[in-house]
Amino acid sequence: MSISNQIYDTEYYQYALNVVSGNIIAGELIRLACKRFLSDCKRDDLFFDKKKVDKFFKFCKLFRHYKTTDCNTLGKPFVLEPWQQWVMANLIGFHYIATGKRRFNTAMLCLARKQGKTAISAVICLWFFFDEAGASVGLAANSRSQASLAFDFVSKFASQIDPKQKDIKRYRNSLKCEANSGELKVFAADATRLDGENLSFALIDEYHAAKDNSVYAVLRSSMTSRPNPLILVITTVGFNLVGPMKKMYDTDVEILHGLKDDDNRFTAIYQMDEGDDWEDEKNWLKHSPNLGVSVSYDNLRKAKTEAKNNPATLNETLTKNWNVWCSVTECWIPDIYVLNCMTQKINLEDFRGCQCYVGVDLSCVSDMTAVSYLLRKYNNDSKYYYYTDYYLPESCLTESPNREQYRYWVSTKQLKLTPGNVVDYDYITKDIMQNYNRFCIQKIGYDQFNATTWAIKCTELGLPLEPYSQSIGNFNKPTKEFERQIRCNEAVIDKNEITLWMFRNVDIKEDWNGNRKPIKVHADKKIDGIISMIESLGMWQSVPHYSGSIYVI
C-alpha cells in the first residue's frame, strides 16, 4: 500500500514506531500490534484513509470534558492521546482496495481502569451514530448501572453539540438523529432484547463480567446485512478464566503471535509482560497508557500501598488497576513462554534418520489419544523438537459436547480422525510404524493401563516399547526439565492449537518431597499431549548420552 509522506508525520504512526523501537514503554502484546500496524501500511491490498481519520480527530474536539478529576482539563476539548489516535487509526483508517470496505469488523481494546475508556467509548458511539444513513448503534453493558454510566456520557456529549435537540432527540435509553435516521440504543446484559435489530456498530463495555457470549453472539448476528459493520469490546481483564472474555483474550493473543489468522480483527492489549514487577513504576505505562493524563502516579501508588497492607484486596487491585488476570489457580507455564516455542510447523522429513523418543498417552475407548515424538538432530543443534499427533474417533464429531471445537481442529488438519466410535489403535500403530521407518526411534514410553493388547501387537512388530510409570516420582525429573526447556526457549514445539489449549488446562501436583507432575485443572479438560511430551522426554533421560569424554544420564 502506498501512503503519502503525511502519514509518517502523524502522532499515531510515530507512536507505533516509538513502541516498536522501545522509545515508548509498552508490553510485548502492544509491540506486536504496532508491528502489525507498520506492516499493514506496506500492504498492496489495503489503502489508508487519512482524511477519514483526521475527520474523526476533529469530531472528537467538538466535545468538552465535563467529568474529570483534573480541573485543568475541565471544559477543554476532547483531544486524543497518541495511543488513542493509533487505536482509532487502525479501526477507521484501513480499507480494502478491491471492495472499499473497512478492513476491521471486530476489535478489542483491553487496558486498566481510569484510562478514559468510557469517554472515548461515548465519542466512538456518536461517530458511528452519524457515520452512515440509517445507522443503528448498540451500546451493551453487563449491568444496568454500567449501561447507565456509559449512556450518560453519550447523552451529555450529544447535548453539547445539539443542546436544543433540533437534530438529536434524547430519550431515557436511546438517541435518534433526524438527519440520517440514525438510532442509538442501550442494552444491559439481555440478549433477548436484541432480537430483530439491524446494527451497524456495537460497543460492549466491561466484557470481562459477561457470564456467556450470548449478547456478543446476538450483536454479531444482527449485523449480517450491513456492508461495513463493527463490534468493539472495551474492557479490563477479570477473574473468570473460563468465561467468554478469557476465550476472546486467548484467541487475540494467538493472533498477535501469528498462531491464528484473522485479517478482520484488531486487538490492543495493554498489559505488563510475564515476570514484570507490578510494584516497579517503570512498568506502569504498559497497562495504563493514559498514565499522567486521566490517572496519576500518586493514585496508583496509593492503590499499591493499600493492596500491600491488606493482602485480601491484592487480586482486586491487580485486576482492575494493573489489568492482570487473577485466579486462585495460576497456570503452570504462562502463554508467552509456550508461544515463543511454538512459532513454526515442524516438517518431519527434516528429521529423517534422527534420534527419536516417543511418549504415548492412549485414551479410554472414545477419547483423545496423543503420540509425541521428541526429535534430536545430530549436528550442533541443541534444541529439543516436540511433534505431537492427536487422534479422535469420528463419532465424537457428532456425540461430544466439544464437537464444534473438534470439527475445527479436523478441518485445519491439527486432529486426526480414526474410523468408528472407539479409538482405533491399529490406525495409531500404523502411523508409529511409518515414523519408525523414518526416524531412529530409541524408546517408546506408554502407560500400561488398558494398553496390554496394543503393547503386545507393537512388540510383535519390533517397536521398542517400555512401560512408563505414572507415579509422581517418575514424572518429577522430566516435568521439571520440560518446564526449564520451555522457559529457556530450548524447546521447539510443533505449532498446533490443541497443544496450546492443553497447556492452559494444566495444573501441577507437588508432594512433600517437591516431586512434581502435571494434572488437569478440571476433570473435563485434556492434557494428553502434555503427558505424552513429558513421557518422551522421560524416555530420552533414561538413555546415557555421550558428551565430550563422559556419559551423561
XYZ file of C-alpha atoms in Angstrom:
553
model
C 0.000 0.000 0.000
C 1.495 3.288 -0.989
C 0.898 6.006 1.594
C 1.722 9.669 1.420
C 4.571 11.119 3.400
C 1.981 12.909 5.530
C 1.139 9.769 7.473
C 4.734 9.351 8.608
C 4.468 12.654 10.480
C 1.267 11.758 12.310
C 1.312 11.125 16.037
C -0.232 7.676 15.640
C 2.375 6.491 13.124
C 5.182 7.862 15.277
C 3.591 6.183 18.301
C 3.801 2.800 16.583
C 7.416 3.433 15.577
C 8.392 4.507 19.096
C 6.709 1.464 20.671
C 8.499 -0.941 18.330
C 11.859 0.797 18.820
C 11.463 0.867 22.604
C 11.313 4.655 22.902
C 7.843 4.282 24.424
C 7.458 1.744 27.226
C 4.935 -0.902 26.206
C 4.242 -4.579 26.753
C 5.036 -7.280 24.226
C 1.414 -7.566 23.069
C 1.264 -3.880 22.160
C 4.639 -4.118 20.417
C 3.269 -6.971 18.311
C 0.142 -4.941 17.494
C 2.272 -1.941 16.484
C 4.466 -4.150 14.296
C 1.298 -5.396 12.641
C 0.188 -1.796 12.004
C 3.511 -0.815 10.436
C 3.442 -3.933 8.298
C -0.147 -3.249 7.219
C 0.882 0.179 5.976
C 3.016 -1.580 3.337
C 0.354 -3.989 2.050
C -0.690 -3.762 -1.586
C -4.293 -4.809 -0.976
C -5.060 -2.057 1.552
C -5.347 1.704 1.458
C -5.297 4.043 4.431
C -7.972 6.753 4.536
C -6.087 9.530 6.321
C -8.827 12.069 5.611
C -11.367 9.888 7.393
C -9.068 9.521 10.400
C -8.383 13.277 10.521
C -12.117 13.890 10.349
C -12.641 11.669 13.390
C -9.981 13.555 15.359
C -11.725 16.850 14.544
C -15.025 15.285 15.548
C -13.567 14.465 18.974
C -12.681 18.121 19.550
C -16.358 19.058 19.312
C -16.818 17.576 22.790
C -15.574 19.014 26.053
C -14.574 17.279 29.252
C -17.329 17.598 31.823
C -16.351 14.823 34.246
C -12.703 14.701 35.250
C -10.512 14.667 38.339
C -8.181 17.203 36.711
C -9.564 20.732 36.958
C -7.092 21.835 34.281
C -8.899 19.764 31.626
C -12.473 20.520 32.736
C -14.313 22.216 29.889
C -11.485 21.744 27.418
C -11.910 19.990 24.035
C -11.592 16.209 23.927
C -8.170 15.684 22.319
C -6.958 12.134 21.786
C -3.623 10.992 23.169
C -1.184 9.374 20.665
C -2.074 5.848 21.806
C -5.796 6.601 21.353
C -5.081 8.057 17.911
C -3.234 4.859 16.991
C -6.179 2.680 18.079
C -8.686 4.725 16.087
C -6.379 4.968 13.059
C -6.411 1.181 12.939
C -10.187 0.905 13.293
C -11.176 3.656 10.875
C -8.206 4.034 8.530
C -7.671 0.670 6.834
C -9.832 -0.295 3.845
C -9.616 -2.963 1.173
C -8.722 -1.606 -2.249
C -10.806 -4.246 -4.043
C -14.079 -3.517 -2.234
C -13.574 -0.179 -0.500
C -14.902 -1.754 2.701
C -13.388 -1.061 6.081
C -10.932 -3.793 6.987
C -11.703 -4.419 10.678
C -15.176 -5.581 11.707
C -14.322 -6.930 15.180
C -11.987 -5.386 17.748
C -10.968 -5.452 21.395
C -9.261 -2.775 23.490
C -8.112 -4.168 26.827
C -6.475 -1.938 29.445
C -6.550 -0.984 33.126
C -9.185 1.240 34.740
C -9.202 5.035 34.628
C -7.769 5.277 31.106
C -10.675 7.380 29.855
C -12.300 4.423 28.117
C -15.890 5.425 28.969
C -15.408 8.860 27.429
C -13.735 7.556 24.275
C -16.444 4.882 24.037
C -19.099 7.601 24.022
C -17.338 9.528 21.275
C -16.915 6.371 19.159
C -20.616 5.535 19.536
C -21.605 9.023 18.417
C -19.208 8.900 15.457
C -20.810 5.734 14.119
C -24.236 7.161 15.032
C -23.634 9.893 12.419
C -21.331 7.956 10.070
C -23.893 6.488 7.664
C -27.519 6.807 6.644
C -29.797 4.669 8.746
C -27.064 3.973 11.288
C -28.054 1.701 14.150
C -25.736 1.705 17.168
C -25.919 -0.628 20.147
C -24.228 0.130 23.469
C -24.170 -3.005 25.611
C -23.054 -3.475 29.207
C -23.284 -6.268 31.761
C -25.295 -4.381 34.348
C -27.904 -1.649 34.396
C -25.606 0.676 36.383
C -22.728 0.194 33.930
C -25.077 0.774 31.000
C -26.441 3.939 32.621
C -22.924 5.272 33.216
C -21.906 4.657 29.613
C -25.095 6.165 28.205
C -24.766 9.202 30.489
C -21.520 10.082 28.685
C -23.154 9.581 25.287
C -26.175 11.701 26.209
C -24.091 14.522 27.746
C -21.773 14.673 24.752
C -24.773 14.719 22.406
C -26.264 17.628 24.331
C -23.028 19.584 23.900
C -23.365 19.649 20.105
C -27.173 19.877 19.992
C -28.392 21.388 23.278
C -31.882 22.171 21.912
C -32.404 18.705 20.414
C -33.028 20.044 16.929
C -31.450 17.019 15.247
C -30.644 14.633 18.109
C -33.626 13.518 20.152
C -32.645 12.209 23.556
C -34.718 9.599 25.361
C -34.248 7.587 28.525
C -32.199 4.797 26.920
C -31.765 5.920 23.329
C -30.925 8.682 20.867
C -32.425 9.358 17.467
C -30.998 11.519 14.697
C -33.458 13.099 12.299
C -30.814 13.991 9.692
C -29.714 10.423 8.875
C -32.495 8.383 10.504
C -29.904 7.052 12.909
C -30.639 5.377 16.223
C -28.553 4.547 19.295
C -29.826 2.136 21.938
C -28.539 0.850 25.258
C -28.766 -2.800 26.267
C -27.987 -4.182 29.723
C -26.981 -7.868 29.598
C -30.177 -9.059 27.931
C -29.703 -10.845 24.624
C -33.464 -11.296 24.126
C -33.955 -7.551 23.654
C -31.572 -7.592 20.696
C -33.680 -9.854 18.502
C -34.731 -8.088 15.328
C -32.022 -5.429 15.481
C -30.025 -4.442 12.395
C -26.942 -2.868 13.969
C -24.183 -1.131 12.043
C -21.963 -0.653 15.112
C -21.952 -2.152 18.598
C -19.806 -1.457 21.636
C -19.609 -3.812 24.613
C -18.383 -2.274 27.842
C -16.558 -4.347 30.512
C -16.957 -7.690 28.752
C -14.952 -9.474 31.468
C -18.109 -9.605 33.603
C -20.133 -11.465 30.942
C -21.237 -14.945 32.058
C -21.620 -16.212 28.494
C -21.278 -14.977 24.935
C -24.999 -14.690 24.210
C -25.043 -10.873 23.972
C -21.922 -10.813 21.807
C -23.281 -13.539 19.543
C -26.624 -11.780 19.037
C -24.886 -8.464 18.362
C -22.725 -10.111 15.700
C -25.663 -11.876 14.078
C -27.636 -8.608 13.962
C -25.000 -7.111 11.620
C -25.110 -9.645 8.798
C -26.960 -7.350 6.364
C -24.700 -4.348 6.986
C -21.904 -3.636 4.452
C -19.434 -2.160 6.969
C -20.281 -3.379 10.492
C -18.009 -3.158 13.515
C -18.301 -4.618 17.004
C -15.861 -3.246 19.583
C -15.152 -4.594 23.070
C -13.539 -2.164 25.527
C -12.729 -3.778 28.852
C -10.306 -4.654 31.602
C -9.480 -8.282 32.365
C -11.183 -10.119 35.203
C -11.371 -13.223 37.390
C -13.385 -15.593 35.189
C -10.720 -17.692 33.486
C -13.287 -19.902 31.730
C -15.628 -17.126 30.591
C -16.141 -15.671 27.102
C -13.800 -12.747 27.719
C -10.867 -15.044 28.547
C -11.535 -17.128 25.441
C -11.592 -13.970 23.310
C -8.412 -12.744 25.006
C -6.601 -16.045 24.396
C -7.600 -16.003 20.732
C -6.366 -12.428 20.350
C -3.012 -13.319 21.915
C -2.684 -16.186 19.454
C -3.487 -13.829 16.555
C -0.847 -11.348 17.680
C 1.723 -14.145 17.923
C 0.765 -15.467 14.498
C -0.662 -18.766 15.743
C -4.055 -17.854 14.282
C -5.013 -15.679 11.332
C -7.839 -13.137 11.292
C -7.300 -10.189 8.976
C -10.555 -8.559 10.066
C -9.853 -8.441 13.798
C -7.965 -5.690 15.624
C -6.552 -6.163 19.109
C -4.809 -3.806 21.524
C -3.984 -5.365 24.916
C -2.181 -3.083 27.363
C -0.529 -5.318 29.949
C 2.751 -5.906 31.696
C 4.941 -8.757 30.475
C 5.432 -12.013 32.317
C 7.998 -11.505 35.067
C 7.496 -7.728 35.329
C 7.428 -6.384 38.875
C 3.987 -4.826 39.391
C 5.411 -2.522 42.048
C 8.042 -1.073 39.696
C 6.705 2.231 38.352
C 8.611 1.930 35.086
C 6.216 -0.911 34.141
C 3.016 1.002 34.820
C 2.774 2.556 31.355
C 2.414 -0.945 29.963
C -1.051 -1.389 31.478
C -2.018 2.289 31.818
C -1.158 4.176 28.589
C -3.035 7.237 29.879
C -0.836 7.432 32.971
C -0.254 11.072 33.853
C -3.376 12.139 31.954
C -6.533 10.512 33.324
C -4.809 8.575 36.102
C -1.918 9.780 38.234
C 1.140 8.041 39.598
C 0.049 9.121 43.093
C -3.274 7.292 42.777
C -1.552 4.087 41.669
C 0.976 4.436 44.476
C -1.890 4.682 46.970
C -3.571 1.632 45.445
C -0.289 -0.289 45.667
C 0.179 0.637 49.321
C -3.382 -0.358 50.228
C -3.000 -3.713 48.466
C 0.281 -4.455 50.248
C -1.188 -3.512 53.628
C -4.332 -5.554 53.021
C -3.451 -8.701 51.007
C -7.152 -9.578 50.724
C -7.524 -6.729 48.206
C -4.406 -7.593 46.181
C -6.125 -9.586 43.435
C -8.815 -6.939 43.034
C -6.164 -4.220 42.713
C -4.036 -6.196 40.271
C -7.037 -6.996 38.092
C -8.652 -3.556 37.966
C -5.689 -1.195 38.241
C -2.901 -3.347 36.748
C -5.010 -5.277 34.193
C -3.735 -8.664 35.388
C -5.800 -11.844 35.131
C -6.159 -13.251 38.648
C -7.415 -16.578 39.896
C -6.968 -18.927 42.823
C -5.246 -21.350 40.456
C -2.339 -19.982 38.459
C -1.388 -21.563 35.144
C 1.666 -23.810 35.054
C 3.621 -22.114 32.259
C 2.405 -18.688 31.014
C 1.373 -18.443 27.366
C 4.240 -16.128 26.456
C 6.830 -18.885 27.014
C 4.821 -21.571 25.238
C 4.098 -19.335 22.242
C 7.787 -18.454 21.931
C 8.477 -22.185 21.489
C 5.552 -22.675 19.112
C 6.426 -20.409 16.194
C 6.705 -22.965 13.385
C 5.267 -26.137 11.930
C 7.747 -28.990 12.272
C 8.456 -30.799 8.999
C 9.112 -34.424 9.917
C 11.099 -35.004 6.731
C 13.766 -32.655 8.101
C 14.462 -35.253 10.815
C 14.781 -38.382 8.711
C 17.332 -40.656 10.383
C 17.499 -38.538 13.559
C 17.238 -39.914 17.080
C 13.681 -40.041 18.365
C 11.984 -40.786 21.690
C 8.238 -41.356 21.849
C 5.569 -40.891 24.508
C 2.110 -42.430 24.025
C -0.975 -41.497 26.045
C -3.729 -43.892 24.921
C -7.282 -42.821 25.614
C -10.094 -44.872 27.081
C -12.440 -46.114 24.329
C -13.812 -42.841 22.876
C -11.479 -40.046 23.908
C -8.476 -38.219 22.501
C -5.134 -40.023 22.124
C -1.765 -38.265 21.866
C 1.521 -39.597 20.469
C 4.510 -37.279 20.946
C 7.879 -37.510 19.214
C 10.951 -35.909 20.797
C 13.443 -35.388 17.956
C 17.138 -34.571 18.307
C 19.413 -33.617 15.424
C 22.969 -34.964 15.121
C 24.608 -31.611 14.382
C 25.308 -28.832 16.886
C 21.594 -28.010 17.195
C 20.890 -28.121 20.943
C 17.128 -27.668 20.606
C 14.576 -30.283 21.646
C 11.903 -30.721 18.955
C 8.456 -31.941 20.020
C 5.910 -33.101 17.473
C 2.540 -34.499 18.574
C -0.173 -36.362 16.664
C -3.693 -36.219 18.105
C -6.330 -38.884 17.345
C -10.083 -38.979 17.930
C -12.885 -41.413 16.955
C -15.011 -39.874 14.194
C -18.188 -40.382 16.245
C -17.031 -37.599 18.578
C -17.795 -35.071 15.833
C -21.494 -35.669 16.453
C -21.667 -37.022 20.003
C -19.137 -34.996 22.010
C -20.047 -31.699 23.759
C -16.798 -30.372 22.230
C -17.796 -31.388 18.697
C -17.618 -27.847 17.257
C -14.070 -27.426 18.500
C -13.115 -30.898 17.262
C -14.569 -30.165 13.823
C -12.473 -27.033 13.569
C -9.290 -28.899 14.518
C -10.078 -31.622 11.993
C -10.740 -29.066 9.227
C -7.395 -27.381 9.952
C -5.607 -30.761 9.955
C -4.497 -30.484 13.571
C -6.508 -33.529 14.669
C -6.693 -36.964 13.011
C -9.935 -38.931 12.916
C -9.972 -42.696 13.333
C -12.891 -44.750 11.930
C -15.792 -45.796 14.158
C -16.952 -44.812 17.622
C -13.971 -46.082 19.620
C -10.252 -45.407 19.416
C -8.697 -47.352 16.554
C -5.341 -48.426 17.997
C -4.347 -50.111 14.714
C -4.666 -46.766 12.930
C -2.354 -45.167 15.502
C 0.119 -48.063 15.343
C 0.307 -47.700 11.563
C 1.402 -44.056 11.964
C 4.004 -45.020 14.571
C 5.396 -47.707 12.266
C 5.684 -45.175 9.452
C 7.696 -42.886 11.717
C 9.729 -45.870 12.979
C 10.963 -46.266 9.416
C 11.559 -42.513 9.155
C 13.388 -41.858 12.433
C 15.789 -43.753 14.629
C 13.318 -44.422 17.448
C 15.175 -45.441 20.612
C 12.287 -45.941 23.046
C 8.507 -45.672 23.165
C 7.087 -44.946 26.613
C 3.455 -45.764 27.379
C 1.038 -46.095 30.271
C 0.285 -49.790 30.858
C -3.309 -49.082 31.952
C -5.726 -50.510 29.321
C -2.833 -50.945 26.862
C -1.927 -54.634 27.184
C -3.304 -55.822 23.829
C -1.879 -52.812 21.985
C 1.546 -53.273 23.611
C 1.701 -56.940 22.606
C 0.949 -56.109 18.952
C 3.529 -53.295 18.905
C 6.188 -55.529 20.440
C 5.484 -58.192 17.813
C 6.091 -55.526 15.159
C 9.506 -54.840 16.678
C 8.747 -51.487 18.257
C 10.944 -50.699 21.321
C 8.144 -50.289 23.891
C 8.834 -49.569 27.538
C 6.173 -49.124 30.242
C 6.216 -45.656 31.788
C 5.070 -45.433 35.400
C 2.537 -42.671 36.039
C 3.793 -42.084 39.585
C 4.654 -38.555 40.623
C 8.230 -39.598 41.373
C 8.710 -40.904 37.855
C 7.293 -37.721 36.319
C 9.250 -35.342 38.548
C 12.548 -35.086 36.661
C 11.166 -34.828 33.087
C 8.432 -32.404 34.229
C 10.977 -30.003 35.705
C 13.287 -30.377 32.690
C 10.395 -29.812 30.276
C 9.463 -26.595 32.070
C 13.091 -25.439 32.053
C 13.395 -26.061 28.301
C 10.272 -24.031 27.592
C 11.155 -21.114 29.853
C 14.703 -21.013 28.419
C 13.394 -21.316 24.833
C 15.336 -24.535 24.264
C 12.244 -26.407 23.096
C 10.626 -26.192 19.668
C 7.009 -27.349 19.887
C 5.023 -28.016 16.737
C 2.553 -25.212 16.028
C -0.728 -26.835 17.000
C -3.647 -25.127 18.750
C -4.584 -28.334 20.570
C -1.221 -28.344 22.331
C -1.633 -24.712 23.416
C -5.141 -25.461 24.656
C -3.777 -28.354 26.720
C -1.033 -26.209 28.254
C -3.794 -23.925 29.523
C -5.535 -26.913 31.140
C -2.520 -27.977 33.232
C -2.107 -27.633 36.964
C 0.848 -29.061 38.911
C 0.608 -31.600 41.701
C 3.511 -31.434 44.149
C 4.195 -33.784 47.071
C 6.033 -33.071 50.327
C 9.336 -34.093 48.739
C 8.994 -31.471 45.987
C 8.186 -34.031 43.277
C 6.009 -32.581 40.506
C 3.549 -33.961 37.961
C 1.033 -32.319 35.580
C -2.643 -32.825 36.375
C -5.874 -31.465 34.882
C -7.266 -28.154 36.102
C -10.779 -29.587 35.675
C -11.956 -33.154 35.187
C -13.334 -32.451 31.706
C -10.100 -30.867 30.433
C -7.498 -32.672 28.314
C -3.732 -32.694 28.849
C -2.871 -35.859 26.909
C -0.392 -34.056 24.668
C 1.493 -32.601 27.639
C 1.698 -36.010 29.315
C 2.966 -37.707 26.143
C 5.602 -34.986 25.558
C 6.909 -35.382 29.103
C 6.935 -39.165 28.673
C 9.030 -38.779 25.501
C 11.473 -36.620 27.459
C 11.498 -39.240 30.214
C 12.477 -41.834 27.609
C 15.310 -39.576 26.458
C 16.532 -39.063 30.017
C 16.647 -42.819 30.620
C 19.314 -43.272 27.921
C 23.007 -42.413 28.549
C 24.141 -39.543 26.292
C 27.746 -39.051 25.264
C 29.107 -35.562 25.892
C 32.828 -34.929 25.407
C 34.647 -37.675 27.298
C 31.856 -38.675 29.675
C 28.426 -40.203 29.502
C 25.567 -38.161 30.946
C 22.424 -39.770 32.353
